[in-house]
């Protein structure tokens, strides 16, 4: 295949050349299960889901690892504040993340290892680093990585060690851990147990009871499941430093090749600020899917280039729902006219897909370019429908659905097919009554669109009010108007 991905380390597009021909190993930093998932958390999972689907379309055998951080300072602090056992707190939110992934049609990883399930691997890694003189114990139960001992420290983020003040995440810094460092820029590999923390949050080790530092788990688990060297390491752009820089340092210090390519996705922002709980601008998956189809939420997350930020605003979901409704309506009409192309014929290999689509996807997963090709084939399908060309309709249905499936959005897939028959609404199973209502409402919407085009605002408002009085809510989006029962 000719897939090129933007490598954050080299800041260049690089060809994917698998460590093992025909196979691809991917490690994605998953959730720290400290709280409920929101769309910002799901950005990486959705972006990498499209990558994995595309790799499989190219005939590659993918081993996909997405970890769960089920113990860290944040989980311990929040569970303590809530008066809940830390492991129960973590398990509660892990379930919510699992449900959110499923709601958005994200394929499950090959393996989903937990930090607490790989303590021996992490202790073994620390011992290896001490033996190789990259780590040291302070005699008080803490162990640190010596960043000055690693010649390439800072190479991932292209920083100089002399310019750094700390290599710890600000949220992970505490006085007890800082006290034993030989250099304030070193970072913790193992943290001594504290009297203020639950006894169950500590494990026996050669340095006394304690728990691993945040970065250690990913180095240990990626090697466990993918080997000394693997193809792609991914995550949100905010993880590049210090988390990924420290992962690389640990793994290189251990003598492992680690990741060949680093692929990072940009943030979801609101008013220019990263979506986070601390800013109070969280949009939960449950809240969004209560008002819009889950497929439309996925559309909003997966049809923007993974390295481009998503500015979430009032128009985001109406626009996504409108675009999704158009494709759903086309697939529904195509199936009615030319029968449904079976699922076994939908996952076309890359060699059988339109050249423009393949070129776009191979260019760092350029979904905007890929969508332009999908739109072209949907238009061709609509022309074929109007012409009554059943053979062409069936072919375009197959191509459109196959391309949409690469981004996880085939309207007739098992995941999304319940939405067919309700293209103009926020959900529902569809019926003859709905089809009749949709025909009437669309006629008024088209009349209103004509009035707006003619700048007859009074008539446009009157038509909208007519629908509102009938209990029908109209939402204007970039791709046109959609409706739902208010």
PDB file of C-alpha atoms in Angstrom, residues 108-361:
ATOM      1  CA  UNK A 108     -13.092  -3.008  19.745  1.00  0.00           C
ATOM      2  CA  UNK A 109      -9.308  -3.268  20.103  1.00  0.00           C
ATOM      3  CA  UNK A 110      -7.537  -6.574  19.661  1.00  0.00           C
ATOM      4  CA  UNK A 111      -6.533  -6.351  23.324  1.00  0.00           C
ATOM      5  CA  UNK A 112      -7.442  -3.785  25.981  1.00  0.00           C
ATOM      6  CA  UNK A 113      -4.850  -4.121  28.765  1.00  0.00           C
ATOM      7  CA  UNK A 114      -5.192  -2.426  32.144  1.00  0.00           C
ATOM      8  CA  UNK A 115      -2.436  -0.740  34.116  1.00  0.00           C
ATOM      9  CA  UNK A 116      -3.310  -2.726  37.248  1.00  0.00           C
ATOM     10  CA  UNK A 117      -3.186  -5.984  35.285  1.00  0.00           C
ATOM     11  CA  UNK A 118       0.449  -5.532  34.266  1.00  0.00           C
ATOM     12  CA  UNK A 119       2.249  -4.620  37.484  1.00  0.00           C
ATOM     13  CA  UNK A 120       4.867  -7.428  37.091  1.00  0.00           C
ATOM     14  CA  UNK A 121       5.698  -6.208  33.569  1.00  0.00           C
ATOM     15  CA  UNK A 122       6.209  -2.697  34.911  1.00  0.00           C
ATOM     16  CA  UNK A 123       8.410  -3.855  37.772  1.00  0.00           C
ATOM     17  CA  UNK A 124      10.505  -5.875  35.311  1.00  0.00           C
ATOM     18  CA  UNK A 125      10.943  -2.771  33.144  1.00  0.00           C
ATOM     19  CA  UNK A 126      12.093  -0.693  36.119  1.00  0.00           C
ATOM     20  CA  UNK A 127      14.648  -3.352  37.057  1.00  0.00           C
ATOM     21  CA  UNK A 128      15.914  -3.332  33.464  1.00  0.00           C
ATOM     22  CA  UNK A 129      16.281   0.449  33.502  1.00  0.00           C
ATOM     23  CA  UNK A 130      18.150   0.380  36.811  1.00  0.00           C
ATOM     24  CA  UNK A 131      20.514  -2.285  35.448  1.00  0.00           C
ATOM     25  CA  UNK A 132      21.146  -0.148  32.358  1.00  0.00           C
ATOM     26  CA  UNK A 133      21.801   2.887  34.607  1.00  0.00           C
ATOM     27  CA  UNK A 134      18.840   4.886  33.355  1.00  0.00           C
ATOM     28  CA  UNK A 135      16.951   4.747  36.665  1.00  0.00           C
ATOM     29  CA  UNK A 136      17.654   4.994  40.398  1.00  0.00           C
ATOM     30  CA  UNK A 137      15.851   4.445  43.693  1.00  0.00           C
ATOM     31  CA  UNK A 138      15.833   7.093  46.429  1.00  0.00           C
ATOM     32  CA  UNK A 139      15.782   4.632  49.318  1.00  0.00           C
ATOM     33  CA  UNK A 140      12.328   5.890  50.353  1.00  0.00           C
ATOM     34  CA  UNK A 141      10.337   3.639  48.054  1.00  0.00           C
ATOM     35  CA  UNK A 142      10.438   5.856  44.959  1.00  0.00           C
ATOM     36  CA  UNK A 143      12.223   5.117  41.673  1.00  0.00           C
ATOM     37  CA  UNK A 144      13.019   7.723  39.009  1.00  0.00           C
ATOM     38  CA  UNK A 145      14.115   7.823  35.396  1.00  0.00           C
ATOM     39  CA  UNK A 146      17.261   9.906  34.868  1.00  0.00           C
ATOM     40  CA  UNK A 147      16.479  11.985  31.789  1.00  0.00           C
ATOM     41  CA  UNK A 148      20.086  13.144  31.452  1.00  0.00           C
ATOM     42  CA  UNK A 149      21.144   9.525  30.946  1.00  0.00           C
ATOM     43  CA  UNK A 150      19.084   9.213  27.759  1.00  0.00           C
ATOM     44  CA  UNK A 151      20.839  10.904  24.840  1.00  0.00           C
ATOM     45  CA  UNK A 152      17.709  11.300  22.713  1.00  0.00           C
ATOM     46  CA  UNK A 153      15.454  12.677  25.469  1.00  0.00           C
ATOM     47  CA  UNK A 154      13.372  15.466  23.948  1.00  0.00           C
ATOM     48  CA  UNK A 155      13.649  14.139  20.388  1.00  0.00           C
ATOM     49  CA  UNK A 156       9.942  13.319  20.074  1.00  0.00           C
ATOM     50  CA  UNK A 157       8.856  16.875  20.815  1.00  0.00           C
ATOM     51  CA  UNK A 158      12.044  18.479  19.472  1.00  0.00           C
ATOM     52  CA  UNK A 159      12.953  20.117  22.780  1.00  0.00           C
ATOM     53  CA  UNK A 160      16.270  20.621  24.528  1.00  0.00           C
ATOM     54  CA  UNK A 161      16.627  19.219  28.020  1.00  0.00           C
ATOM     55  CA  UNK A 162      18.338  22.423  29.158  1.00  0.00           C
ATOM     56  CA  UNK A 163      15.141  24.342  28.387  1.00  0.00           C
ATOM     57  CA  UNK A 164      12.941  22.105  30.549  1.00  0.00           C
ATOM     58  CA  UNK A 165      11.867  22.766  34.112  1.00  0.00           C
ATOM     59  CA  UNK A 166      10.078  19.458  34.711  1.00  0.00           C
ATOM     60  CA  UNK A 167       9.155  16.325  32.776  1.00  0.00           C
ATOM     61  CA  UNK A 168       6.184  15.465  34.980  1.00  0.00           C
ATOM     62  CA  UNK A 169       2.571  16.190  34.177  1.00  0.00           C
ATOM     63  CA  UNK A 170       1.550  19.155  36.317  1.00  0.00           C
ATOM     64  CA  UNK A 171      -1.369  17.160  37.762  1.00  0.00           C
ATOM     65  CA  UNK A 172       0.964  14.350  38.862  1.00  0.00           C
ATOM     66  CA  UNK A 173       3.466  16.457  40.825  1.00  0.00           C
ATOM     67  CA  UNK A 174       3.550  16.152  44.619  1.00  0.00           C
ATOM     68  CA  UNK A 175       6.150  17.089  47.210  1.00  0.00           C
ATOM     69  CA  UNK A 176       6.750  13.543  48.470  1.00  0.00           C
ATOM     70  CA  UNK A 177       7.725  12.296  45.026  1.00  0.00           C
ATOM     71  CA  UNK A 178       9.766  15.388  44.138  1.00  0.00           C
ATOM     72  CA  UNK A 179      11.856  15.123  47.280  1.00  0.00           C
ATOM     73  CA  UNK A 180      13.892  12.117  46.190  1.00  0.00           C
ATOM     74  CA  UNK A 181      14.936  13.325  42.738  1.00  0.00           C
ATOM     75  CA  UNK A 182      18.573  13.897  41.897  1.00  0.00           C
ATOM     76  CA  UNK A 183      17.454  16.219  39.097  1.00  0.00           C
ATOM     77  CA  UNK A 184      14.086  18.026  39.209  1.00  0.00           C
ATOM     78  CA  UNK A 185      13.598  17.096  35.544  1.00  0.00           C
ATOM     79  CA  UNK A 186      13.616  13.343  36.276  1.00  0.00           C
ATOM     80  CA  UNK A 187      10.246  11.599  36.344  1.00  0.00           C
ATOM     81  CA  UNK A 188       8.750   8.941  38.591  1.00  0.00           C
ATOM     82  CA  UNK A 189       8.710   5.293  37.560  1.00  0.00           C
ATOM     83  CA  UNK A 190       7.503   3.977  40.919  1.00  0.00           C
ATOM     84  CA  UNK A 191       5.769   5.904  43.702  1.00  0.00           C
ATOM     85  CA  UNK A 192       6.014   4.849  47.322  1.00  0.00           C
ATOM     86  CA  UNK A 193       2.748   4.047  49.062  1.00  0.00           C
ATOM     87  CA  UNK A 194       1.256   6.896  51.087  1.00  0.00           C
ATOM     88  CA  UNK A 195      -0.622   6.646  54.358  1.00  0.00           C
ATOM     89  CA  UNK A 196      -3.290   8.919  52.856  1.00  0.00           C
ATOM     90  CA  UNK A 197      -4.024   6.460  50.037  1.00  0.00           C
ATOM     91  CA  UNK A 198      -5.877   3.123  50.263  1.00  0.00           C
ATOM     92  CA  UNK A 199      -3.773   0.047  51.029  1.00  0.00           C
ATOM     93  CA  UNK A 200      -5.346  -1.611  47.987  1.00  0.00           C
ATOM     94  CA  UNK A 201      -3.745   1.026  45.752  1.00  0.00           C
ATOM     95  CA  UNK A 202      -0.235  -0.333  46.331  1.00  0.00           C
ATOM     96  CA  UNK A 203       1.707  -3.424  45.295  1.00  0.00           C
ATOM     97  CA  UNK A 204       4.816  -5.142  46.613  1.00  0.00           C
ATOM     98  CA  UNK A 205       8.047  -4.357  44.774  1.00  0.00           C
ATOM     99  CA  UNK A 206      11.817  -4.542  45.358  1.00  0.00           C
ATOM    100  CA  UNK A 207      11.642  -0.913  46.551  1.00  0.00           C
ATOM    101  CA  UNK A 208       8.719  -1.370  48.930  1.00  0.00           C
ATOM    102  CA  UNK A 209       4.973  -1.138  48.474  1.00  0.00           C
ATOM    103  CA  UNK A 210       3.828   1.417  45.959  1.00  0.00           C
ATOM    104  CA  UNK A 211       2.391   1.889  42.491  1.00  0.00           C
ATOM    105  CA  UNK A 212       3.719   2.690  39.017  1.00  0.00           C
ATOM    106  CA  UNK A 213       4.094   6.168  37.611  1.00  0.00           C
ATOM    107  CA  UNK A 214       1.702   7.196  34.850  1.00  0.00           C
ATOM    108  CA  UNK A 215       4.070   6.743  31.904  1.00  0.00           C
ATOM    109  CA  UNK A 216       5.404   3.303  32.791  1.00  0.00           C
ATOM    110  CA  UNK A 217       2.330   1.262  31.879  1.00  0.00           C
ATOM    111  CA  UNK A 218       2.374   2.141  28.187  1.00  0.00           C
ATOM    112  CA  UNK A 219       6.012   1.180  27.670  1.00  0.00           C
ATOM    113  CA  UNK A 220       5.487  -2.126  29.452  1.00  0.00           C
ATOM    114  CA  UNK A 221       2.184  -3.027  27.806  1.00  0.00           C
ATOM    115  CA  UNK A 222       3.124  -2.005  24.269  1.00  0.00           C
ATOM    116  CA  UNK A 223       6.119  -4.322  24.459  1.00  0.00           C
ATOM    117  CA  UNK A 224       4.036  -7.128  25.978  1.00  0.00           C
ATOM    118  CA  UNK A 225       1.534  -7.103  23.108  1.00  0.00           C
ATOM    119  CA  UNK A 226       3.465  -5.645  20.161  1.00  0.00           C
ATOM    120  CA  UNK A 227       7.102  -6.496  20.784  1.00  0.00           C
ATOM    121  CA  UNK A 228      10.303  -4.448  21.047  1.00  0.00           C
ATOM    122  CA  UNK A 229       9.388  -2.371  17.983  1.00  0.00           C
ATOM    123  CA  UNK A 230       6.010  -1.672  16.436  1.00  0.00           C
ATOM    124  CA  UNK A 231       4.510   0.470  13.704  1.00  0.00           C
ATOM    125  CA  UNK A 232       2.277   3.232  15.072  1.00  0.00           C
ATOM    126  CA  UNK A 233       1.817   4.888  18.450  1.00  0.00           C
ATOM    127  CA  UNK A 234      -1.108   7.283  18.706  1.00  0.00           C
ATOM    128  CA  UNK A 235      -3.034   9.576  20.988  1.00  0.00           C
ATOM    129  CA  UNK A 236      -4.203  13.121  21.504  1.00  0.00           C
ATOM    130  CA  UNK A 237      -1.765  15.929  20.726  1.00  0.00           C
ATOM    131  CA  UNK A 238      -1.806  16.916  24.413  1.00  0.00           C
ATOM    132  CA  UNK A 239      -0.083  13.620  25.295  1.00  0.00           C
ATOM    133  CA  UNK A 240       3.057  14.343  23.277  1.00  0.00           C
ATOM    134  CA  UNK A 241       4.719  15.919  26.302  1.00  0.00           C
ATOM    135  CA  UNK A 242       5.424  14.719  28.825  1.00  0.00           C
ATOM    136  CA  UNK A 243       3.604  11.383  28.471  1.00  0.00           C
ATOM    137  CA  UNK A 244       4.786  10.177  25.080  1.00  0.00           C
ATOM    138  CA  UNK A 245       8.224  11.727  25.441  1.00  0.00           C
ATOM    139  CA  UNK A 246       8.649   9.804  28.681  1.00  0.00           C
ATOM    140  CA  UNK A 247       7.298   6.587  27.184  1.00  0.00           C
ATOM    141  CA  UNK A 248       9.877   6.819  24.421  1.00  0.00           C
ATOM    142  CA  UNK A 249      12.656   7.506  26.912  1.00  0.00           C
ATOM    143  CA  UNK A 250      11.751   4.462  29.008  1.00  0.00           C
ATOM    144  CA  UNK A 251      11.511   2.146  26.008  1.00  0.00           C
ATOM    145  CA  UNK A 252      14.673   3.421  24.342  1.00  0.00           C
ATOM    146  CA  UNK A 253      16.453   3.239  27.685  1.00  0.00           C
ATOM    147  CA  UNK A 254      15.424  -0.411  27.884  1.00  0.00           C
ATOM    148  CA  UNK A 255      17.003  -0.980  24.479  1.00  0.00           C
ATOM    149  CA  UNK A 256      13.762  -1.331  22.526  1.00  0.00           C
ATOM    150  CA  UNK A 257      13.078   0.300  19.147  1.00  0.00           C
ATOM    151  CA  UNK A 258       9.534   1.230  20.290  1.00  0.00           C
ATOM    152  CA  UNK A 259       7.305   3.182  17.845  1.00  0.00           C
ATOM    153  CA  UNK A 260       8.288   3.805  14.234  1.00  0.00           C
ATOM    154  CA  UNK A 261       5.584   6.418  13.595  1.00  0.00           C
ATOM    155  CA  UNK A 262       3.862   8.807  16.007  1.00  0.00           C
ATOM    156  CA  UNK A 263       0.340   9.826  14.965  1.00  0.00           C
ATOM    157  CA  UNK A 264      -1.464  12.455  17.018  1.00  0.00           C
ATOM    158  CA  UNK A 265      -4.963  13.855  16.693  1.00  0.00           C
ATOM    159  CA  UNK A 266      -5.937  17.450  17.458  1.00  0.00           C
ATOM    160  CA  UNK A 267      -8.354  18.592  20.148  1.00  0.00           C
ATOM    161  CA  UNK A 268     -12.054  19.255  20.186  1.00  0.00           C
ATOM    162  CA  UNK A 269     -12.433  22.858  21.322  1.00  0.00           C
ATOM    163  CA  UNK A 270     -15.212  25.179  22.380  1.00  0.00           C
ATOM    164  CA  UNK A 271     -14.583  28.893  21.913  1.00  0.00           C
ATOM    165  CA  UNK A 272     -10.966  28.058  21.170  1.00  0.00           C
ATOM    166  CA  UNK A 273     -10.354  26.178  24.420  1.00  0.00           C
ATOM    167  CA  UNK A 274      -9.624  22.463  24.757  1.00  0.00           C
ATOM    168  CA  UNK A 275     -12.711  20.569  25.852  1.00  0.00           C
ATOM    169  CA  UNK A 276     -12.123  19.465  29.431  1.00  0.00           C
ATOM    170  CA  UNK A 277     -13.937  19.038  32.711  1.00  0.00           C
ATOM    171  CA  UNK A 278     -11.930  21.827  34.311  1.00  0.00           C
ATOM    172  CA  UNK A 279     -13.338  24.320  31.797  1.00  0.00           C
ATOM    173  CA  UNK A 280     -16.875  23.138  32.368  1.00  0.00           C
ATOM    174  CA  UNK A 281     -17.547  22.874  28.640  1.00  0.00           C
ATOM    175  CA  UNK A 282     -18.076  19.136  28.426  1.00  0.00           C
ATOM    176  CA  UNK A 283     -20.510  17.604  25.958  1.00  0.00           C
ATOM    177  CA  UNK A 284     -21.328  14.055  27.016  1.00  0.00           C
ATOM    178  CA  UNK A 285     -22.148  11.329  24.533  1.00  0.00           C
ATOM    179  CA  UNK A 286     -25.418  10.593  26.354  1.00  0.00           C
ATOM    180  CA  UNK A 287     -26.556  14.217  26.098  1.00  0.00           C
ATOM    181  CA  UNK A 288     -25.711  14.486  22.403  1.00  0.00           C
ATOM    182  CA  UNK A 289     -27.334  11.201  21.403  1.00  0.00           C
ATOM    183  CA  UNK A 290     -30.493  12.147  23.286  1.00  0.00           C
ATOM    184  CA  UNK A 291     -31.012  14.925  20.732  1.00  0.00           C
ATOM    185  CA  UNK A 292     -29.279  13.608  17.606  1.00  0.00           C
ATOM    186  CA  UNK A 293     -28.562  10.258  15.954  1.00  0.00           C
ATOM    187  CA  UNK A 294     -25.386   8.677  17.272  1.00  0.00           C
ATOM    188  CA  UNK A 295     -24.242   8.395  13.659  1.00  0.00           C
ATOM    189  CA  UNK A 296     -24.404  12.183  13.360  1.00  0.00           C
ATOM    190  CA  UNK A 297     -22.155  12.528  16.423  1.00  0.00           C
ATOM    191  CA  UNK A 298     -19.672  10.188  14.789  1.00  0.00           C
ATOM    192  CA  UNK A 299     -20.003  12.172  11.549  1.00  0.00           C
ATOM    193  CA  UNK A 300     -19.045  15.360  13.381  1.00  0.00           C
ATOM    194  CA  UNK A 301     -15.962  13.650  14.844  1.00  0.00           C
ATOM    195  CA  UNK A 302     -14.756  11.600  11.885  1.00  0.00           C
ATOM    196  CA  UNK A 303     -15.231  13.846   8.849  1.00  0.00           C
ATOM    197  CA  UNK A 304     -12.625  16.394   9.943  1.00  0.00           C
ATOM    198  CA  UNK A 305      -8.939  15.600   9.376  1.00  0.00           C
ATOM    199  CA  UNK A 306      -7.472  14.022  12.485  1.00  0.00           C
ATOM    200  CA  UNK A 307      -4.755  16.692  12.711  1.00  0.00           C
ATOM    201  CA  UNK A 308      -7.286  19.532  12.440  1.00  0.00           C
ATOM    202  CA  UNK A 309      -9.053  20.847  15.497  1.00  0.00           C
ATOM    203  CA  UNK A 310     -12.826  20.577  15.759  1.00  0.00           C
ATOM    204  CA  UNK A 311     -14.415  23.781  17.013  1.00  0.00           C
ATOM    205  CA  UNK A 312     -17.666  22.577  18.580  1.00  0.00           C
ATOM    206  CA  UNK A 313     -20.493  25.081  18.399  1.00  0.00           C
ATOM    207  CA  UNK A 314     -24.294  25.354  18.070  1.00  0.00           C
ATOM    208  CA  UNK A 315     -24.120  24.547  14.349  1.00  0.00           C
ATOM    209  CA  UNK A 316     -21.919  21.440  14.672  1.00  0.00           C
ATOM    210  CA  UNK A 317     -24.585  18.830  15.285  1.00  0.00           C
ATOM    211  CA  UNK A 318     -27.305  20.249  12.967  1.00  0.00           C
ATOM    212  CA  UNK A 319     -24.765  20.324  10.119  1.00  0.00           C
ATOM    213  CA  UNK A 320     -23.587  16.789  10.858  1.00  0.00           C
ATOM    214  CA  UNK A 321     -27.155  15.518  11.150  1.00  0.00           C
ATOM    215  CA  UNK A 322     -28.071  17.133   7.819  1.00  0.00           C
ATOM    216  CA  UNK A 323     -25.110  15.552   6.023  1.00  0.00           C
ATOM    217  CA  UNK A 324     -25.831  12.166   7.559  1.00  0.00           C
ATOM    218  CA  UNK A 325     -29.510  12.456   6.608  1.00  0.00           C
ATOM    219  CA  UNK A 326     -28.600  13.050   2.952  1.00  0.00           C
ATOM    220  CA  UNK A 327     -26.525   9.899   2.722  1.00  0.00           C
ATOM    221  CA  UNK A 328     -29.078   7.871   4.662  1.00  0.00           C
ATOM    222  CA  UNK A 329     -31.823   9.063   2.332  1.00  0.00           C
ATOM    223  CA  UNK A 330     -29.799   8.106  -0.733  1.00  0.00           C
ATOM    224  CA  UNK A 331     -29.047   4.625   0.599  1.00  0.00           C
ATOM    225  CA  UNK A 332     -32.685   4.149   1.544  1.00  0.00           C
ATOM    226  CA  UNK A 333     -33.875   5.124  -1.945  1.00  0.00           C
ATOM    227  CA  UNK A 334     -31.191   3.028  -3.620  1.00  0.00           C
ATOM    228  CA  UNK A 335     -32.186  -0.051  -1.629  1.00  0.00           C
ATOM    229  CA  UNK A 336     -35.868   0.498  -2.438  1.00  0.00           C
ATOM    230  CA  UNK A 337     -35.125   0.676  -6.169  1.00  0.00           C
ATOM    231  CA  UNK A 338     -32.270  -1.787  -6.645  1.00  0.00           C
ATOM    232  CA  UNK A 339     -32.419  -4.014  -3.543  1.00  0.00           C
ATOM    233  CA  UNK A 340     -29.832  -3.986  -0.781  1.00  0.00           C
ATOM    234  CA  UNK A 341     -26.254  -4.872  -1.596  1.00  0.00           C
ATOM    235  CA  UNK A 342     -25.391  -7.540   1.015  1.00  0.00           C
ATOM    236  CA  UNK A 343     -22.844  -6.789   3.717  1.00  0.00           C
ATOM    237  CA  UNK A 344     -20.465  -9.360   2.236  1.00  0.00           C
ATOM    238  CA  UNK A 345     -20.130  -7.143  -0.867  1.00  0.00           C
ATOM    239  CA  UNK A 346     -19.740  -3.838   0.969  1.00  0.00           C
ATOM    240  CA  UNK A 347     -16.203  -4.068   2.338  1.00  0.00           C
ATOM    241  CA  UNK A 348     -14.557  -3.639  -1.047  1.00  0.00           C
ATOM    242  CA  UNK A 349     -10.757  -3.837  -1.029  1.00  0.00           C
ATOM    243  CA  UNK A 350      -8.904  -0.601  -1.710  1.00  0.00           C
ATOM    244  CA  UNK A 351      -8.054  -1.828  -5.219  1.00  0.00           C
ATOM    245  CA  UNK A 352     -11.761  -1.790  -6.147  1.00  0.00           C
ATOM    246  CA  UNK A 353     -12.610   1.638  -4.743  1.00  0.00           C
ATOM    247  CA  UNK A 354     -12.556   4.912  -6.732  1.00  0.00           C
ATOM    248  CA  UNK A 355      -9.020   6.149  -7.343  1.00  0.00           C
ATOM    249  CA  UNK A 356      -9.704   9.597  -5.900  1.00  0.00           C
ATOM    250  CA  UNK A 357     -10.947   8.095  -2.647  1.00  0.00           C
ATOM    251  CA  UNK A 358      -7.919   5.820  -2.333  1.00  0.00           C
ATOM    252  CA  UNK A 359      -5.528   8.677  -3.088  1.00  0.00           C
ATOM    253  CA  UNK A 360      -7.164  10.856  -0.428  1.00  0.00           C
ATOM    254  CA  UNK A 361      -7.127   8.175   2.254  1.00  0.00           C
TER     255      UNK A 361
END
